[in-house]
XYZ file of C-alpha atoms in Angstrom:
652
model
C 137.568 -87.941 -140.658
C 135.062 -89.969 -139.325
C 135.344 -94.242 -139.704
C 134.105 -93.861 -143.326
C 133.699 -96.936 -145.439
C 133.342 -97.121 -149.427
C 133.040 -99.775 -151.806
C 131.804 -100.443 -155.556
C 132.675 -102.366 -158.414
C 133.762 -101.779 -162.013
C 132.464 -103.348 -164.912
C 133.883 -101.870 -168.656
C 131.357 -103.909 -169.959
C 128.125 -101.755 -168.006
C 126.833 -105.787 -167.188
C 123.964 -104.180 -165.374
C 122.921 -107.310 -163.798
C 126.818 -107.992 -162.931
C 127.447 -104.645 -161.272
C 124.136 -105.359 -159.195
C 124.594 -108.636 -157.983
C 128.098 -107.959 -156.814
C 127.227 -104.711 -155.303
C 124.325 -106.080 -153.329
C 126.559 -108.712 -151.548
C 128.889 -106.182 -150.915
C 126.516 -103.779 -149.220
C 125.520 -106.587 -147.248
C 128.599 -105.961 -144.480
C 126.907 -102.760 -143.570
C 123.563 -104.646 -142.843
C 123.801 -102.689 -139.231
C 121.273 -99.563 -138.349
C 124.647 -97.460 -137.284
C 125.209 -97.042 -140.850
C 123.727 -94.432 -143.093
C 124.812 -94.663 -146.635
C 124.412 -93.590 -150.346
C 124.651 -95.289 -153.014
C 125.086 -94.224 -156.591
C 123.479 -97.112 -158.291
C 121.578 -98.644 -161.420
C 118.669 -96.381 -161.450
C 120.599 -93.433 -162.039
C 122.607 -95.075 -165.512
C 120.176 -92.790 -167.975
C 121.236 -89.605 -166.424
C 124.656 -90.331 -164.998
C 126.938 -91.826 -166.944
C 129.520 -93.348 -164.390
C 125.780 -95.537 -163.300
C 126.363 -97.293 -166.882
C 129.836 -98.912 -165.747
C 129.836 -98.642 -162.076
C 128.385 -99.269 -158.561
C 129.364 -96.722 -155.887
C 128.656 -96.216 -152.268
C 129.615 -94.496 -149.114
C 128.755 -95.100 -145.568
C 128.909 -93.060 -142.577
C 128.121 -93.838 -138.692
C 124.679 -92.720 -138.268
C 124.305 -89.565 -136.178
C 127.177 -87.697 -137.783
C 126.204 -83.995 -138.220
C 127.612 -81.450 -140.677
C 128.234 -81.629 -144.047
C 130.631 -84.621 -143.320
C 127.786 -86.710 -142.279
C 125.853 -86.355 -145.457
C 126.844 -89.630 -147.364
C 125.578 -88.082 -150.763
C 128.377 -85.083 -150.154
C 131.146 -88.132 -150.183
C 130.219 -88.984 -153.946
C 131.954 -86.189 -155.436
C 131.203 -85.418 -159.326
C 133.029 -83.648 -162.017
C 132.504 -82.913 -165.562
C 131.890 -85.551 -168.166
C 130.953 -87.891 -165.633
C 133.663 -88.627 -163.655
C 132.882 -89.565 -160.188
C 134.715 -90.895 -156.848
C 135.165 -91.468 -153.586
C 137.591 -91.949 -150.515
C 139.419 -90.449 -147.936
C 142.427 -87.981 -147.831
C 144.152 -85.560 -145.636
C 146.523 -83.795 -146.868
C 149.949 -82.649 -144.818
C 150.416 -79.438 -146.163
C 150.912 -76.089 -144.427
C 148.322 -73.821 -143.687
C 147.254 -70.977 -145.938
C 144.132 -68.935 -146.621
C 141.163 -70.218 -147.579
C 140.537 -69.630 -151.654
C 137.250 -68.043 -152.434
C 134.406 -70.862 -153.325
C 131.001 -70.072 -154.323
C 129.081 -71.056 -151.838
C 130.152 -72.393 -148.258
C 133.883 -73.758 -147.806
C 133.753 -76.983 -148.233
C 135.196 -79.230 -144.780
C 138.924 -80.160 -145.357
C 138.521 -83.804 -145.988
C 135.939 -83.449 -148.882
C 138.271 -80.595 -149.857
C 141.596 -82.478 -150.174
C 139.534 -85.923 -151.573
C 138.604 -83.054 -154.628
C 142.265 -81.648 -154.822
C 143.479 -85.805 -155.346
C 140.814 -86.070 -157.937
C 142.043 -83.045 -159.448
C 145.375 -83.466 -159.799
C 144.787 -87.834 -161.020
C 142.757 -85.526 -163.689
C 145.755 -83.893 -165.197
C 147.973 -86.730 -164.940
C 149.843 -85.331 -162.160
C 149.876 -88.486 -160.584
C 152.047 -90.208 -163.559
C 154.703 -87.471 -162.930
C 155.189 -87.640 -159.373
C 158.243 -89.283 -159.042
C 159.845 -86.858 -156.252
C 159.313 -86.091 -153.005
C 159.165 -82.612 -154.102
C 156.105 -83.134 -156.116
C 154.655 -86.236 -153.885
C 151.236 -85.383 -152.655
C 152.323 -85.411 -148.607
C 149.142 -86.786 -146.503
C 147.192 -90.122 -146.274
C 144.323 -91.238 -148.577
C 142.918 -93.900 -150.497
C 139.879 -92.663 -153.395
C 138.222 -94.815 -156.446
C 138.168 -92.084 -159.534
C 135.522 -93.303 -161.990
C 136.019 -92.003 -165.540
C 132.978 -92.964 -167.787
C 133.991 -91.658 -171.060
C 136.726 -94.272 -171.232
C 135.438 -96.418 -169.361
C 138.125 -96.354 -166.471
C 138.536 -97.092 -162.917
C 141.996 -95.449 -161.142
C 142.284 -96.180 -157.385
C 145.003 -93.903 -155.408
C 146.846 -94.696 -152.131
C 149.079 -92.391 -150.653
C 152.723 -92.812 -150.433
C 152.949 -94.740 -146.661
C 149.841 -96.618 -147.513
C 148.562 -95.620 -144.036
C 144.859 -95.746 -145.560
C 143.719 -99.027 -146.610
C 142.766 -99.971 -149.958
C 142.156 -103.506 -151.375
C 140.265 -104.857 -154.739
C 139.422 -107.993 -156.507
C 139.604 -109.434 -159.991
C 136.506 -111.181 -160.747
C 136.445 -113.996 -163.040
C 134.816 -111.912 -166.268
C 136.502 -108.643 -165.663
C 134.159 -107.256 -163.791
C 136.891 -105.282 -160.352
C 134.994 -105.128 -156.654
C 136.992 -102.596 -154.516
C 136.759 -101.179 -150.928
C 138.673 -99.220 -147.893
C 137.435 -102.333 -145.945
C 138.032 -106.185 -146.716
C 134.869 -107.197 -144.927
C 133.013 -105.542 -148.045
C 135.381 -107.238 -150.691
C 134.813 -110.864 -148.256
C 131.048 -110.748 -148.707
C 131.057 -111.501 -153.014
C 130.451 -114.815 -152.608
C 132.742 -115.677 -155.236
C 135.697 -113.923 -153.245
C 135.363 -116.949 -150.346
C 136.972 -116.236 -147.346
C 140.222 -118.398 -147.538
C 143.235 -117.420 -146.215
C 146.616 -117.569 -147.953
C 149.246 -119.452 -146.452
C 152.026 -118.290 -147.799
C 151.029 -114.497 -146.784
C 150.277 -115.077 -143.468
C 153.830 -116.799 -143.564
C 155.412 -113.622 -144.524
C 153.014 -112.027 -141.882
C 153.895 -113.624 -138.789
C 157.248 -113.342 -139.860
C 157.916 -110.281 -140.644
C 155.017 -108.093 -140.245
C 154.244 -107.559 -143.354
C 153.096 -109.468 -146.723
C 154.054 -109.705 -149.773
C 153.677 -106.020 -151.573
C 150.423 -105.976 -153.134
C 148.969 -109.341 -151.163
C 146.745 -109.769 -148.577
C 146.129 -112.646 -146.006
C 143.090 -113.249 -148.370
C 143.363 -115.906 -151.674
C 141.811 -113.898 -154.196
C 141.808 -110.323 -152.473
C 144.577 -107.908 -153.596
C 145.921 -104.413 -152.280
C 146.666 -101.345 -154.004
C 150.613 -100.766 -153.200
C 151.207 -98.075 -151.022
C 152.440 -94.717 -153.594
C 150.916 -96.123 -156.467
C 147.939 -95.806 -159.032
C 145.975 -98.414 -160.175
C 143.840 -98.086 -163.294
C 141.778 -101.000 -164.721
C 139.843 -100.618 -167.947
C 138.970 -102.927 -171.247
C 142.509 -104.232 -171.417
C 143.331 -104.729 -167.867
C 144.957 -103.654 -164.699
C 148.091 -101.302 -164.938
C 150.166 -99.953 -161.745
C 153.055 -97.173 -161.642
C 154.183 -95.153 -158.878
C 153.618 -92.023 -157.977
C 156.208 -91.353 -155.458
C 159.681 -93.615 -155.565
C 161.757 -93.243 -152.186
C 165.039 -91.750 -152.393
C 167.281 -88.702 -151.707
C 166.593 -85.353 -152.255
C 168.761 -83.600 -154.130
C 168.887 -80.506 -151.771
C 171.457 -82.111 -148.996
C 173.984 -82.264 -151.837
C 176.813 -81.094 -150.761
C 176.094 -79.124 -147.340
C 177.574 -78.879 -144.750
C 177.257 -81.246 -141.391
C 175.345 -78.053 -139.807
C 173.920 -76.596 -143.004
C 172.704 -80.459 -143.012
C 170.777 -80.953 -139.592
C 169.116 -77.635 -139.799
C 167.384 -78.780 -143.247
C 166.255 -82.013 -141.897
C 165.272 -80.121 -138.509
C 163.257 -77.886 -140.714
C 161.801 -80.816 -143.195
C 161.099 -82.709 -139.394
C 159.365 -79.207 -138.135
C 157.758 -78.711 -141.129
C 156.202 -82.389 -141.076
C 155.007 -82.064 -137.111
C 153.395 -79.110 -137.238
C 151.308 -79.628 -140.611
C 150.056 -82.898 -138.593
C 149.499 -80.938 -135.166
C 147.364 -79.068 -136.826
C 145.637 -80.968 -139.569
C 144.326 -83.142 -136.091
C 141.689 -81.071 -135.000
C 141.245 -78.949 -131.543
C 142.542 -81.412 -129.101
C 145.346 -83.206 -130.277
C 147.970 -85.261 -128.200
C 151.148 -87.403 -128.318
C 152.031 -90.766 -127.654
C 154.898 -90.292 -126.163
C 156.802 -93.869 -125.195
C 159.857 -92.038 -124.510
C 162.399 -93.535 -126.823
C 164.259 -91.321 -129.324
C 161.905 -90.815 -131.779
C 158.722 -89.752 -129.730
C 160.513 -87.189 -128.182
C 162.113 -85.572 -131.155
C 158.131 -85.435 -131.686
C 157.174 -84.103 -128.763
C 160.103 -81.423 -128.787
C 159.610 -80.748 -132.039
C 155.537 -79.822 -130.824
C 156.618 -77.956 -127.864
C 158.700 -75.536 -129.672
C 156.772 -75.521 -133.031
C 152.928 -75.646 -133.680
C 152.374 -76.204 -129.690
C 154.489 -74.004 -128.538
C 152.785 -71.622 -125.627
C 149.815 -74.445 -125.040
C 149.411 -77.807 -122.813
C 150.501 -80.532 -124.721
C 149.577 -83.520 -122.877
C 151.581 -86.433 -123.109
C 150.370 -90.352 -122.993
C 153.424 -92.887 -121.663
C 153.120 -96.393 -120.734
C 154.545 -97.474 -117.055
C 155.636 -100.554 -115.880
C 153.646 -101.838 -112.973
C 155.886 -103.931 -111.672
C 159.334 -104.818 -112.454
C 162.545 -102.450 -113.616
C 161.761 -99.320 -115.105
C 162.380 -98.913 -118.753
C 164.954 -96.320 -119.946
C 162.213 -94.723 -121.996
C 160.957 -92.954 -118.220
C 163.697 -91.586 -117.512
C 163.773 -89.315 -120.720
C 160.189 -89.377 -120.171
C 160.710 -86.988 -117.446
C 163.546 -85.396 -118.241
C 162.477 -83.752 -121.632
C 159.332 -82.984 -119.789
C 160.751 -80.506 -116.788
C 162.634 -79.360 -120.438
C 159.324 -77.918 -121.722
C 157.121 -77.406 -118.793
C 154.169 -77.172 -121.523
C 154.891 -80.783 -122.232
C 151.930 -82.836 -119.418
C 152.979 -85.953 -119.168
C 149.852 -88.683 -118.429
C 151.119 -92.397 -117.377
C 148.822 -95.782 -117.734
C 150.036 -98.390 -116.518
C 150.559 -101.813 -118.543
C 148.873 -103.798 -116.109
C 145.476 -101.090 -117.842
C 146.960 -102.947 -121.005
C 144.897 -106.078 -122.826
C 147.701 -107.404 -124.820
C 144.938 -109.711 -126.609
C 143.241 -107.040 -127.951
C 144.812 -106.536 -131.063
C 143.125 -109.820 -132.686
C 140.150 -107.881 -132.450
C 141.207 -104.188 -133.248
C 143.254 -105.661 -136.387
C 139.983 -108.229 -137.070
C 137.755 -105.433 -137.512
C 140.050 -102.457 -139.024
C 140.452 -105.208 -141.930
C 140.135 -108.555 -141.369
C 143.054 -108.777 -140.592
C 145.680 -110.651 -138.398
C 148.190 -108.866 -135.950
C 150.779 -109.271 -135.912
C 152.565 -106.697 -133.038
C 152.765 -108.490 -130.246
C 152.521 -105.140 -128.151
C 149.846 -103.371 -129.757
C 147.202 -103.806 -126.337
C 149.836 -101.220 -125.174
C 149.071 -98.942 -127.903
C 145.475 -99.398 -127.786
C 145.784 -99.066 -123.949
C 147.195 -95.386 -124.801
C 144.746 -94.320 -127.409
C 141.888 -95.533 -125.066
C 142.592 -92.656 -122.107
C 143.483 -90.549 -124.133
C 140.178 -90.433 -125.774
C 138.600 -90.629 -122.669
C 139.985 -87.271 -121.410
C 138.727 -85.831 -124.581
C 141.804 -86.044 -127.361
C 140.262 -87.406 -130.162
C 143.422 -87.231 -132.219
C 147.004 -88.466 -131.250
C 150.960 -87.704 -133.336
C 153.706 -90.073 -132.158
C 157.496 -91.295 -133.367
C 155.966 -94.638 -134.295
C 157.720 -96.284 -137.263
C 161.223 -93.691 -136.924
C 163.096 -97.109 -137.221
C 162.098 -96.923 -140.390
C 162.536 -93.228 -141.205
C 165.627 -91.441 -138.845
C 166.100 -93.539 -136.333
C 167.251 -97.358 -137.822
C 170.349 -99.251 -135.917
C 172.835 -98.724 -138.993
C 174.694 -102.645 -139.255
C 175.840 -101.685 -142.104
C 177.682 -98.550 -141.258
C 181.486 -100.136 -142.328
C 180.758 -101.612 -145.300
C 179.040 -98.029 -146.992
C 181.885 -96.286 -145.760
C 184.162 -99.522 -147.425
C 181.982 -99.135 -150.480
C 181.975 -95.083 -150.507
C 185.928 -94.829 -149.917
C 185.594 -92.999 -146.845
C 188.511 -94.420 -145.084
C 188.678 -91.860 -142.301
C 185.432 -93.076 -141.160
C 185.774 -96.646 -141.946
C 189.299 -95.914 -140.161
C 187.148 -94.818 -136.859
C 184.024 -96.830 -137.089
C 187.274 -100.194 -137.513
C 187.912 -98.084 -133.923
C 184.891 -97.802 -132.806
C 184.073 -101.194 -132.789
C 187.613 -102.643 -131.081
C 186.897 -100.813 -128.323
C 183.647 -102.120 -127.739
C 185.088 -105.668 -127.537
C 185.720 -106.693 -131.225
C 188.287 -108.771 -133.112
C 190.650 -107.484 -135.891
C 188.815 -111.055 -137.505
C 185.252 -109.886 -136.494
C 185.677 -106.199 -137.476
C 187.138 -107.224 -140.904
C 184.130 -109.715 -140.908
C 181.481 -106.848 -140.278
C 182.900 -104.678 -142.716
C 184.305 -107.103 -145.763
C 182.199 -110.273 -145.228
C 178.761 -109.628 -143.766
C 176.868 -107.355 -146.422
C 178.630 -109.248 -149.472
C 176.263 -111.631 -151.848
C 177.941 -114.256 -150.947
C 177.586 -113.884 -147.207
C 173.683 -113.471 -147.977
C 173.721 -116.662 -149.943
C 175.723 -118.638 -147.755
C 173.526 -117.328 -144.666
C 170.615 -118.347 -146.558
C 171.690 -121.920 -147.061
C 173.442 -122.534 -143.766
C 171.033 -120.821 -141.631
C 167.443 -120.090 -140.045
C 168.471 -117.025 -137.778
C 163.922 -116.667 -137.229
C 164.527 -116.079 -133.788
C 162.744 -117.152 -130.921
C 159.642 -115.076 -132.137
C 158.838 -117.074 -134.877
C 156.095 -119.684 -135.088
C 156.887 -121.830 -138.067
C 159.175 -124.574 -139.386
C 162.131 -122.848 -140.690
C 161.736 -122.296 -144.270
C 162.789 -123.635 -147.928
C 164.873 -121.892 -149.591
C 162.810 -120.388 -152.163
C 160.654 -118.825 -149.741
C 164.071 -117.330 -148.616
C 165.123 -115.895 -151.139
C 162.102 -114.426 -151.855
C 162.250 -112.765 -148.523
C 165.606 -111.279 -148.571
C 165.073 -110.057 -152.664
C 161.495 -108.093 -151.087
C 164.029 -106.618 -147.896
C 163.138 -108.772 -145.183
C 165.857 -109.385 -143.180
C 165.177 -112.656 -142.112
C 169.011 -113.809 -141.152
C 169.377 -109.778 -140.307
C 171.631 -109.666 -143.731
C 172.475 -106.018 -143.987
C 171.691 -103.872 -147.214
C 175.184 -102.755 -148.807
C 174.663 -99.459 -147.752
C 172.459 -97.165 -145.841
C 170.947 -95.810 -148.441
C 169.357 -99.123 -150.017
C 168.401 -99.788 -146.420
C 166.064 -96.997 -146.130
C 164.712 -98.050 -149.170
C 163.956 -101.592 -148.401
C 162.223 -100.224 -144.647
C 159.281 -98.818 -146.629
C 158.898 -101.189 -149.161
C 156.457 -103.632 -148.380
C 155.736 -102.463 -144.508
C 152.924 -103.240 -143.451
C 150.923 -100.364 -142.398
C 147.432 -101.028 -140.388
C 148.549 -99.946 -137.768
C 149.843 -96.164 -138.806
C 146.134 -95.389 -139.532
C 143.661 -93.654 -137.534
C 142.869 -96.468 -134.313
C 139.477 -96.783 -134.190
C 137.821 -98.262 -130.891
C 134.741 -100.565 -131.300
C 131.938 -100.530 -129.227
C 130.915 -103.393 -126.888
C 128.034 -104.577 -128.828
C 126.295 -107.830 -130.928
C 127.910 -108.512 -134.259
C 126.253 -107.956 -137.597
C 126.826 -111.899 -138.768
C 128.007 -111.042 -142.284
C 131.043 -109.412 -141.402
C 131.203 -110.365 -137.083
C 131.933 -106.771 -136.908
C 129.571 -104.427 -134.791
C 128.039 -100.876 -135.229
C 130.379 -97.954 -136.827
C 133.178 -96.920 -134.233
C 134.829 -94.546 -132.778
C 137.505 -93.043 -134.133
C 140.876 -91.305 -133.203
C 142.764 -89.404 -135.919
C 146.508 -90.694 -135.320
C 149.048 -88.926 -137.760
C 153.098 -90.271 -137.972
C 154.932 -87.017 -138.666
C 158.162 -89.751 -139.628
C 156.013 -90.805 -142.121
C 157.011 -87.492 -144.640
C 158.006 -88.149 -148.054
C 159.576 -84.512 -147.443
C 161.157 -85.987 -143.970
C 161.787 -89.588 -145.598
C 164.009 -87.773 -148.675
C 166.246 -85.911 -146.915
C 167.014 -87.990 -144.301
C 167.547 -90.185 -147.578
C 170.207 -87.347 -148.292
C 172.084 -87.011 -145.387
C 176.016 -87.442 -145.139
C 176.019 -91.274 -143.604
C 178.652 -89.907 -141.330
C 175.812 -88.135 -139.512
C 174.372 -91.650 -139.358
C 177.341 -92.549 -136.024
C 177.112 -90.628 -133.495
C 180.656 -91.653 -130.855
C 180.070 -95.298 -129.721
C 176.005 -95.035 -130.237
C 173.688 -95.791 -133.517
C 170.518 -93.835 -134.608
C 173.315 -90.776 -134.995
C 170.779 -88.636 -137.396
C 167.829 -88.737 -134.788
C 170.183 -87.748 -131.804
C 172.177 -84.892 -133.660
C 168.632 -83.982 -133.950
C 167.611 -84.096 -130.517
C 171.073 -82.451 -129.259
C 169.480 -78.951 -130.757
C 165.843 -79.667 -128.913
C 166.703 -82.099 -126.022
C 168.475 -82.777 -122.525
C 171.468 -84.744 -122.836
C 169.096 -87.529 -120.960
C 166.901 -88.261 -124.156
C 170.095 -87.735 -126.365
C 172.722 -89.919 -124.743
C 170.532 -92.651 -123.558
C 170.562 -96.302 -124.744
C 168.801 -97.740 -127.869
C 165.384 -98.632 -126.974
C 164.314 -101.086 -124.676
C 162.012 -103.393 -124.667
C 158.304 -101.060 -124.406
C 156.533 -102.901 -122.194
C 158.506 -105.019 -119.283
C 155.265 -106.771 -117.875
C 154.060 -108.217 -121.490
C 156.131 -111.766 -120.489
C 153.979 -111.549 -116.743
C 150.802 -110.721 -119.252
C 151.316 -113.892 -121.193
C 152.398 -115.867 -119.133
C 148.840 -115.163 -116.269
C 146.888 -115.931 -119.941
C 148.530 -118.970 -120.250
C 144.806 -121.281 -119.374
C 143.688 -118.530 -122.896
C 146.193 -119.675 -125.042
C 146.041 -123.171 -124.418
C 142.655 -123.400 -124.985
C 142.927 -121.141 -128.328
C 146.077 -123.535 -129.665
C 144.050 -126.788 -129.169
C 140.952 -125.442 -131.053
C 143.938 -123.854 -133.478
C 144.840 -127.230 -134.048
C 142.272 -128.460 -135.537
C 142.107 -126.318 -138.776
C 144.221 -127.100 -141.609
C 146.215 -124.456 -142.210
C 148.125 -124.565 -138.370
C 150.170 -127.681 -138.566
C 151.771 -126.268 -142.069
C 151.687 -122.752 -140.696
C 153.413 -123.635 -136.308
C 155.866 -125.749 -135.459
C 153.655 -127.205 -132.421
C 157.085 -128.349 -130.476
C 158.605 -125.209 -131.006
C 155.145 -123.345 -129.636
C 154.919 -125.654 -126.483
C 158.453 -125.419 -125.391
C 157.892 -120.819 -125.694
C 154.458 -121.923 -123.614
C 156.200 -124.081 -121.395
C 158.825 -121.479 -120.676
C 157.224 -118.045 -120.273
C 157.769 -117.526 -116.347
C 161.213 -119.597 -116.900
C 164.599 -117.974 -117.107
C 166.117 -114.435 -117.606
C 163.465 -111.708 -118.830
C 164.620 -111.676 -122.007
C 164.389 -115.039 -122.879
C 160.602 -114.983 -121.202
C 159.663 -111.917 -123.482
C 161.840 -113.690 -126.583
C 158.982 -116.740 -125.606
C 155.944 -113.731 -124.940
C 156.421 -112.954 -128.927
C 155.861 -116.733 -130.079
C 153.159 -117.120 -128.300
C 151.251 -113.457 -129.005
C 151.825 -114.287 -132.443
C 150.654 -117.994 -132.185
C 147.218 -116.212 -130.545
C 146.994 -113.661 -133.063
C 147.477 -116.227 -135.664
C 144.530 -119.193 -133.895
C 142.012 -116.034 -133.551
C 142.510 -114.950 -136.924
C 141.860 -118.484 -138.326
C 138.838 -118.843 -136.026
C 137.454 -115.880 -137.084
C 137.837 -116.803 -140.747
C 136.547 -119.621 -140.700
C 133.402 -118.397 -138.385
C-alpha cells in the first residue's frame, strides 16, 4: 500500500465553522508539495449528507500512478450518504475475482469496501472468535450521517495506527498520523510523562493511550463508535484458544498448527506484490517463516533473505542457523548486511516521522538497515518472524506451575527432573513451581524489589505504578502468569506495535515546519505472519506439553521446525543478542550521547523520567566489563537518547 494518510473531524451537532477550523488546522501538517489530496469539505454540505457532520481528507504522495494514485478514489461513498476512508490489507487465501461492473478495484480499495460493508451489516460487533475475525492490517473511519455516528475500526494486532482526540465541545478529531492531531492548537504538544515511563520501561503505553496528553489511540481489535451520546468501544476479536484443537493428539495438533502457519505465511507472501523478501535473523521465528515460504508460496523460485552479520567480535548462533537453512533450501538466497552499516540512532527519527512517537527498541537500527538494503535491490516488501516471542516461541517461565495447576502430574514431575538436571536445588524447584506464580509472590516482589534491570533509565517506580504495570501484564519483575494461556493473552494485549507495520523511509530533504516531517516517504510493505489471529488461536489451543522439548524451552516452534528444517536449526540455543556490535557502536557515539543528555537535562520532564546517576554510570561503562554487561548498559544509554530526541522534537 502507498503511505496514505487520512484525517478528519466529526461533530454530531454539525457546527460548520467548528468543523472547518479544526480541519484546516489538521491540513496544515500536509503543506509540503509532495502530498496530493482530496477533501470532503463544507462545500459539499448541500448535496452530501456526510458533509453536514464530517470533514474528511486523504493525502497521498504525488506521482503515484493509476487508481491508487488518485486521492478521490480513497474517499468512498455508500447508501444513505455513508462515507469512509482508511487503509486496509486483508490476509485471505487467493480466490477468483468476483464479477464487477466496470474495471475491478485495486486490492486495497476492494478490501476497504469489504470492511466498511461488514461494519454496516453489524458483523464487527459479532466477531468475537478467531474463526470469525477479519484477518488483516487495517484502520478505517466510517461516518453514517443518518444517526449521525462516526465509527473507527482497527485491526486485531494494531499494525495500522489510528489515533483520535476528543475536543472540549464534543467534536472528535481522528487520523492515522499523529502529526495531524498535533497541528490542532487546542490539542497542543504536551508529552504525557506517565505514558513515557511505560514506553521506556516496557516498550508500550497503557492500551488506548499515546505519548501525548489529549491524544488517544484506538485499541487493537476494537470498534469505536462516537455519536451525540459519547464514545463506546467494543472488541471485534478476543484472543483465545481455538476449540478445533481440543482433544487432538500431539501429531494432529502439530499438523493443524503447521497448516495455520503455512496459510498465514502464504497469504502474506502472495499479498506483498511481485518481489517480496524475507527478513531473516536466523532465530527460530524467522527460520520457520523462511522454511514455510520455501515449501509453500515461494517453492520453486528464488527466495531472497536479508540478514545482519557482526562486523567484529564473536559471531552469534544465528549465522550458523541461517547457513544450515540456506543449505537445506537451495532457493533461499542469503544476503548479509554488516552491522557496522546500521545506524543505531536511526530509530528516533523513524519513530518520530512515522507517528510522532518515541522509539523504544534499542536495536531498531539493525532492522532498518536490512529493509534499506533490500529496498535498494528492488524488494518493495518484506516478510519476517518479528514478534514470535509474543506468539509461538515464548520461553515458558511458568511451565511447571501450569502443569501443577492442571493436575498434569507426569508432566510436572518431568519438568522438576529437568530443572534438577540443569542445576536447580529441590527448594528452588518447589519455589519455582508452587510459589513463583502465586499472588502472594507477586505482592512480595512488587513491595520488596525493583527488578527492572540495567536497561531501565528511570527511578524505581512507586507501588501504585508497579501494581498498574502488573495488572496490565507488563511483568516488570518477571512475575510469570499462572498459566501458559494467560501469559499468551497478556503478551498480546496492549503491545506497542509501530514496529510491525509497513516501513517508511523518508528522503533527505528539508522538513516542513508544521510537522517536522519531510515529503512523503518511500514505503516498504511488511507482513508479520506470526501475528495472525488464526495461528494465534491455534497456538493458544495447543496441548501444553508441546511447549517443552526435552531440556529446551520454545518447544512448540521447535516441534514445528523439526518437520521443516535441519537439526542445526531445531536444536539451536535460545536466541543470542541480535546485534553483537551494539555496545561498541554505542561507545563510539558517546560524545553524541553526552551532548544530547546535557541539552535534555534542561527539559522539565527529564529529571522526572531519568535517573541521572544511573545513566551516568551506564554511559561510563559502555566499553568496560563483560560483553553482556556492556550490552545492558548500551540499552539503557540508547533508551535515554531516544527519550532525549523525542523531548527535543516535542519542544521544537
